[in-house]
Structure formats: structure tokens, C-alpha cells
């Protein structure tokens, strides 16, 4: 019984770690896309200021 509880605890911990890692990678990817979009927007504004 105790072994089953420990195994279940370890499994849930591993599952939580996997979910956290997946969420972390998704957040990093989203941040990279967000930063790239911000850079593109700032570049567009800068080019428009240069043109006009």
C-alpha cells in the first residue's frame, strides 16, 4: 500500500514536471514570437519615420 502511494506520488510528480516543462517551452516560444512581432512593429515604425 505504501509502495503504491509512493509510486503514485512519484508518478504525479513526474507528470507535473512534464506539464511544467511543456508549459515552460510553450511560454518561451510565445515570448520569442511576441518579441519578434514587437521588433517587426518597431522596424516598420522606424522605416515609416525614415520615409516620411
PDB file of N, CA and C in Angstrom:
ATOM      1  N   UNK A   1       0.842  -1.209   0.000  1.00  0.00           N
ATOM      2  CA  UNK A   1       0.000   0.000   0.000  1.00  0.00           C
ATOM      3  C   UNK A   1       0.873   1.253   0.000  1.00  0.00           C
ATOM      4  N   UNK A   2       1.831   1.265   0.909  1.00  0.00           N
ATOM      5  CA  UNK A   2       2.721   2.437   0.968  1.00  0.00           C
ATOM      6  C   UNK A   2       3.519   2.565  -0.324  1.00  0.00           C
ATOM      7  N   UNK A   3       3.956   1.416  -0.858  1.00  0.00           N
ATOM      8  CA  UNK A   3       4.721   1.450  -2.110  1.00  0.00           C
ATOM      9  C   UNK A   3       3.870   2.021  -3.232  1.00  0.00           C
ATOM     10  N   UNK A   4       2.597   1.629  -3.266  1.00  0.00           N
ATOM     11  CA  UNK A   4       1.693   2.143  -4.301  1.00  0.00           C
ATOM     12  C   UNK A   4       1.528   3.660  -4.139  1.00  0.00           C
ATOM     13  N   UNK A   5       1.379   4.110  -2.895  1.00  0.00           N
ATOM     14  CA  UNK A   5       1.240   5.547  -2.663  1.00  0.00           C
ATOM     15  C   UNK A   5       2.489   6.297  -3.106  1.00  0.00           C
ATOM     16  N   UNK A   6       3.672   5.743  -2.750  1.00  0.00           N
ATOM     17  CA  UNK A   6       4.931   6.399  -3.134  1.00  0.00           C
ATOM     18  C   UNK A   6       5.073   6.416  -4.657  1.00  0.00           C
ATOM     19  N   UNK A   7       4.738   5.288  -5.288  1.00  0.00           N
ATOM     20  CA  UNK A   7       4.842   5.213  -6.751  1.00  0.00           C
ATOM     21  C   UNK A   7       3.884   6.213  -7.401  1.00  0.00           C
ATOM     22  N   UNK A   8       2.670   6.282  -6.860  1.00  0.00           N
ATOM     23  CA  UNK A   8       1.690   7.229  -7.408  1.00  0.00           C
ATOM     24  C   UNK A   8       2.168   8.662  -7.205  1.00  0.00           C
ATOM     25  N   UNK A   9       2.744   8.944  -6.030  1.00  0.00           N
ATOM     26  CA  UNK A   9       3.262  10.288  -5.758  1.00  0.00           C
ATOM     27  C   UNK A   9       4.376  10.642  -6.736  1.00  0.00           C
ATOM     28  N   UNK A  10       5.296   9.697  -6.930  1.00  0.00           N
ATOM     29  CA  UNK A  10       6.402   9.949  -7.868  1.00  0.00           C
ATOM     30  C   UNK A  10       5.867  10.135  -9.283  1.00  0.00           C
ATOM     31  N   UNK A  11       4.878   9.317  -9.653  1.00  0.00           N
ATOM     32  CA  UNK A  11       4.320   9.423 -10.995  1.00  0.00           C
ATOM     33  C   UNK A  11       3.646  10.786 -11.189  1.00  0.00           C
ATOM     34  N   UNK A  12       2.876  11.214 -10.172  1.00  0.00           N
ATOM     35  CA  UNK A  12       2.208  12.510 -10.299  1.00  0.00           C
ATOM     36  C   UNK A  12       3.246  13.631 -10.321  1.00  0.00           C
ATOM     37  N   UNK A  13       4.305  13.486  -9.523  1.00  0.00           N
ATOM     38  CA  UNK A  13       5.370  14.491  -9.545  1.00  0.00           C
ATOM     39  C   UNK A  13       6.003  14.546 -10.931  1.00  0.00           C
ATOM     40  N   UNK A  14       6.290  13.368 -11.513  1.00  0.00           N
ATOM     41  CA  UNK A  14       6.878  13.334 -12.857  1.00  0.00           C
ATOM     42  C   UNK A  14       5.909  13.937 -13.866  1.00  0.00           C
ATOM     43  N   UNK A  15       4.624  13.617 -13.729  1.00  0.00           N
ATOM     44  CA  UNK A  15       3.636  14.182 -14.635  1.00  0.00           C
ATOM     45  C   UNK A  15       3.570  15.699 -14.516  1.00  0.00           C
ATOM     46  N   UNK A  16       3.611  16.194 -13.280  1.00  0.00           N
ATOM     47  CA  UNK A  16       3.594  17.640 -13.068  1.00  0.00           C
ATOM     48  C   UNK A  16       4.840  18.288 -13.664  1.00  0.00           C
ATOM     49  N   UNK A  17       6.000  17.615 -13.480  1.00  0.00           N
ATOM     50  CA  UNK A  17       7.236  18.164 -14.040  1.00  0.00           C
ATOM     51  C   UNK A  17       7.141  18.211 -15.565  1.00  0.00           C
ATOM     52  N   UNK A  18       6.573  17.141 -16.162  1.00  0.00           N
ATOM     53  CA  UNK A  18       6.426  17.113 -17.619  1.00  0.00           C
ATOM     54  C   UNK A  18       5.513  18.248 -18.071  1.00  0.00           C
ATOM     55  N   UNK A  19       4.397  18.431 -17.361  1.00  0.00           N
ATOM     56  CA  UNK A  19       3.467  19.504 -17.724  1.00  0.00           C
ATOM     57  C   UNK A  19       4.142  20.865 -17.571  1.00  0.00           C
ATOM     58  N   UNK A  20       4.910  21.031 -16.472  1.00  0.00           N
ATOM     59  CA  UNK A  20       5.596  22.308 -16.270  1.00  0.00           C
ATOM     60  C   UNK A  20       6.610  22.561 -17.370  1.00  0.00           C
ATOM     61  N   UNK A  21       7.353  21.506 -17.776  1.00  0.00           N
ATOM     62  CA  UNK A  21       8.346  21.669 -18.845  1.00  0.00           C
ATOM     63  C   UNK A  21       7.665  22.045 -20.153  1.00  0.00           C
ATOM     64  N   UNK A  22       6.549  21.363 -20.450  1.00  0.00           N
ATOM     65  CA  UNK A  22       5.818  21.660 -21.695  1.00  0.00           C
ATOM     66  C   UNK A  22       5.303  23.098 -21.664  1.00  0.00           C
ATOM     67  N   UNK A  23       4.721  23.504 -20.530  1.00  0.00           N
ATOM     68  CA  UNK A  23       4.219  24.873 -20.414  1.00  0.00           C
ATOM     69  C   UNK A  23       5.355  25.879 -20.521  1.00  0.00           C
ATOM     70  N   UNK A  24       6.514  25.541 -19.912  1.00  0.00           N
ATOM     71  CA  UNK A  24       7.663  26.443 -19.973  1.00  0.00           C
ATOM     72  C   UNK A  24       8.112  26.637 -21.420  1.00  0.00           C
ATOM     73  N   UNK A  25       8.197  25.510 -22.178  1.00  0.00           N
ATOM     74  CA  UNK A  25       8.623  25.625 -23.566  1.00  0.00           C
ATOM     75  C   UNK A  25       7.605  26.401 -24.391  1.00  0.00           C
ATOM     76  N   UNK A  26       6.307  26.186 -24.113  1.00  0.00           N
ATOM     77  CA  UNK A  26       5.283  26.935 -24.837  1.00  0.00           C
ATOM     78  C   UNK A  26       5.396  28.426 -24.528  1.00  0.00           C
ATOM     79  N   UNK A  27       5.634  28.754 -23.249  1.00  0.00           N
ATOM     80  CA  UNK A  27       5.786  30.160 -22.879  1.00  0.00           C
ATOM     81  C   UNK A  27       7.001  30.774 -23.547  1.00  0.00           C
ATOM     82  N   UNK A  28       8.104  30.023 -23.608  1.00  0.00           N
ATOM     83  CA  UNK A  28       9.315  30.546 -24.249  1.00  0.00           C
ATOM     84  C   UNK A  28       9.059  30.801 -25.728  1.00  0.00           C
ATOM     85  N   UNK A  29       8.381  29.837 -26.380  1.00  0.00           N
ATOM     86  CA  UNK A  29       8.093  30.013 -27.804  1.00  0.00           C
ATOM     87  C   UNK A  29       7.188  31.218 -28.017  1.00  0.00           C
ATOM     88  N   UNK A  30       6.166  31.370 -27.152  1.00  0.00           N
ATOM     89  CA  UNK A  30       5.251  32.501 -27.274  1.00  0.00           C
ATOM     90  C   UNK A  30       6.000  33.821 -27.065  1.00  0.00           C
ATOM     91  N   UNK A  31       6.918  33.839 -26.080  1.00  0.00           N
ATOM     92  CA  UNK A  31       7.693  35.049 -25.827  1.00  0.00           C
ATOM     93  C   UNK A  31       8.576  35.382 -27.026  1.00  0.00           C
ATOM     94  N   UNK A  32       9.183  34.367 -27.634  1.00  0.00           N
ATOM     95  CA  UNK A  32      10.027  34.620 -28.800  1.00  0.00           C
ATOM     96  C   UNK A  32       9.206  35.203 -29.943  1.00  0.00           C
ATOM     97  N   UNK A  33       8.023  34.618 -30.187  1.00  0.00           N
ATOM     98  CA  UNK A  33       7.153  35.145 -31.255  1.00  0.00           C
ATOM     99  C   UNK A  33       6.728  36.569 -30.926  1.00  0.00           C
ATOM    100  N   UNK A  34       6.401  36.824 -29.635  1.00  0.00           N
ATOM    101  CA  UNK A  34       5.959  38.152 -29.217  1.00  0.00           C
ATOM    102  C   UNK A  34       7.068  39.175 -29.418  1.00  0.00           C
ATOM    103  N   UNK A  35       8.297  38.805 -29.020  1.00  0.00           N
ATOM    104  CA  UNK A  35       9.436  39.723 -29.177  1.00  0.00           C
ATOM    105  C   UNK A  35       9.699  39.979 -30.656  1.00  0.00           C
ATOM    106  N   UNK A  36       9.584  38.905 -31.470  1.00  0.00           N
ATOM    107  CA  UNK A  36       9.811  39.083 -32.909  1.00  0.00           C
ATOM    108  C   UNK A  36       8.766  40.021 -33.500  1.00  0.00           C
ATOM    109  N   UNK A  37       7.514  39.873 -33.074  1.00  0.00           N
ATOM    110  CA  UNK A  37       6.451  40.747 -33.583  1.00  0.00           C
ATOM    111  C   UNK A  37       6.708  42.194 -33.151  1.00  0.00           C
ATOM    112  N   UNK A  38       7.127  42.372 -31.887  1.00  0.00           N
ATOM    113  CA  UNK A  38       7.424  43.732 -31.417  1.00  0.00           C
ATOM    114  C   UNK A  38       8.570  44.339 -32.213  1.00  0.00           C
ATOM    115  N   UNK A  39       9.593  43.545 -32.491  1.00  0.00           N
ATOM    116  CA  UNK A  39      10.713  44.048 -33.286  1.00  0.00           C
ATOM    117  C   UNK A  39      10.254  44.426 -34.685  1.00  0.00           C
ATOM    118  N   UNK A  40       9.397  43.610 -35.283  1.00  0.00           N
ATOM    119  CA  UNK A  40       8.894  43.905 -36.625  1.00  0.00           C
ATOM    120  C   UNK A  40       8.088  45.202 -36.613  1.00  0.00           C
ATOM    121  N   UNK A  41       7.234  45.361 -35.582  1.00  0.00           N
ATOM    122  CA  UNK A  41       6.413  46.574 -35.495  1.00  0.00           C
ATOM    123  C   UNK A  41       7.304  47.802 -35.325  1.00  0.00           C
ATOM    124  N   UNK A  42       8.309  47.699 -34.458  1.00  0.00           N
ATOM    125  CA  UNK A  42       9.203  48.842 -34.245  1.00  0.00           C
ATOM    126  C   UNK A  42       9.992  49.136 -35.514  1.00  0.00           C
ATOM    127  N   UNK A  43      10.401  48.097 -36.247  1.00  0.00           N
ATOM    128  CA  UNK A  43      11.111  48.317 -37.508  1.00  0.00           C
ATOM    129  C   UNK A  43      10.213  48.998 -38.520  1.00  0.00           C
ATOM    130  N   UNK A  44       8.945  48.596 -38.590  1.00  0.00           N
ATOM    131  CA  UNK A  44       8.007  49.228 -39.517  1.00  0.00           C
ATOM    132  C   UNK A  44       7.834  50.702 -39.158  1.00  0.00           C
ATOM    133  N   UNK A  45       7.680  50.981 -37.870  1.00  0.00           N
ATOM    134  CA  UNK A  45       7.512  52.374 -37.445  1.00  0.00           C
ATOM    135  C   UNK A  45       8.758  53.183 -37.777  1.00  0.00           C
ATOM    136  N   UNK A  46       9.925  52.578 -37.531  1.00  0.00           N
ATOM    137  CA  UNK A  46      11.177  53.288 -37.801  1.00  0.00           C
ATOM    138  C   UNK A  46      11.318  53.580 -39.293  1.00  0.00           C
ATOM    139  N   UNK A  47      10.987  52.596 -40.150  1.00  0.00           N
ATOM    140  CA  UNK A  47      11.090  52.799 -41.594  1.00  0.00           C
ATOM    141  C   UNK A  47      10.081  53.857 -42.041  1.00  0.00           C
ATOM    142  N   UNK A  48       8.873  53.846 -41.465  1.00  0.00           N
ATOM    143  CA  UNK A  48       7.879  54.858 -41.823  1.00  0.00           C
ATOM    144  C   UNK A  48       8.368  56.240 -41.420  1.00  0.00           C
ATOM    145  N   UNK A  49       8.982  56.336 -40.228  1.00  0.00           N
ATOM    146  CA  UNK A  49       9.521  57.628 -39.810  1.00  0.00           C
ATOM    147  C   UNK A  49      10.640  58.056 -40.743  1.00  0.00           C
ATOM    148  N   UNK A  50      11.440  57.107 -41.203  1.00  0.00           N
ATOM    149  CA  UNK A  50      12.531  57.450 -42.104  1.00  0.00           C
ATOM    150  C   UNK A  50      11.987  57.919 -43.457  1.00  0.00           C
ATOM    151  N   UNK A  51      10.893  57.264 -43.910  1.00  0.00           N
ATOM    152  CA  UNK A  51      10.365  57.616 -45.229  1.00  0.00           C
ATOM    153  C   UNK A  51       9.648  58.956 -45.202  1.00  0.00           C
ATOM    154  N   UNK A  52       8.860  59.192 -44.143  1.00  0.00           N
ATOM    155  CA  UNK A  52       8.049  60.411 -44.134  1.00  0.00           C
ATOM    156  C   UNK A  52       8.731  61.552 -43.414  1.00  0.00           C
TER     157      UNK A  52
END
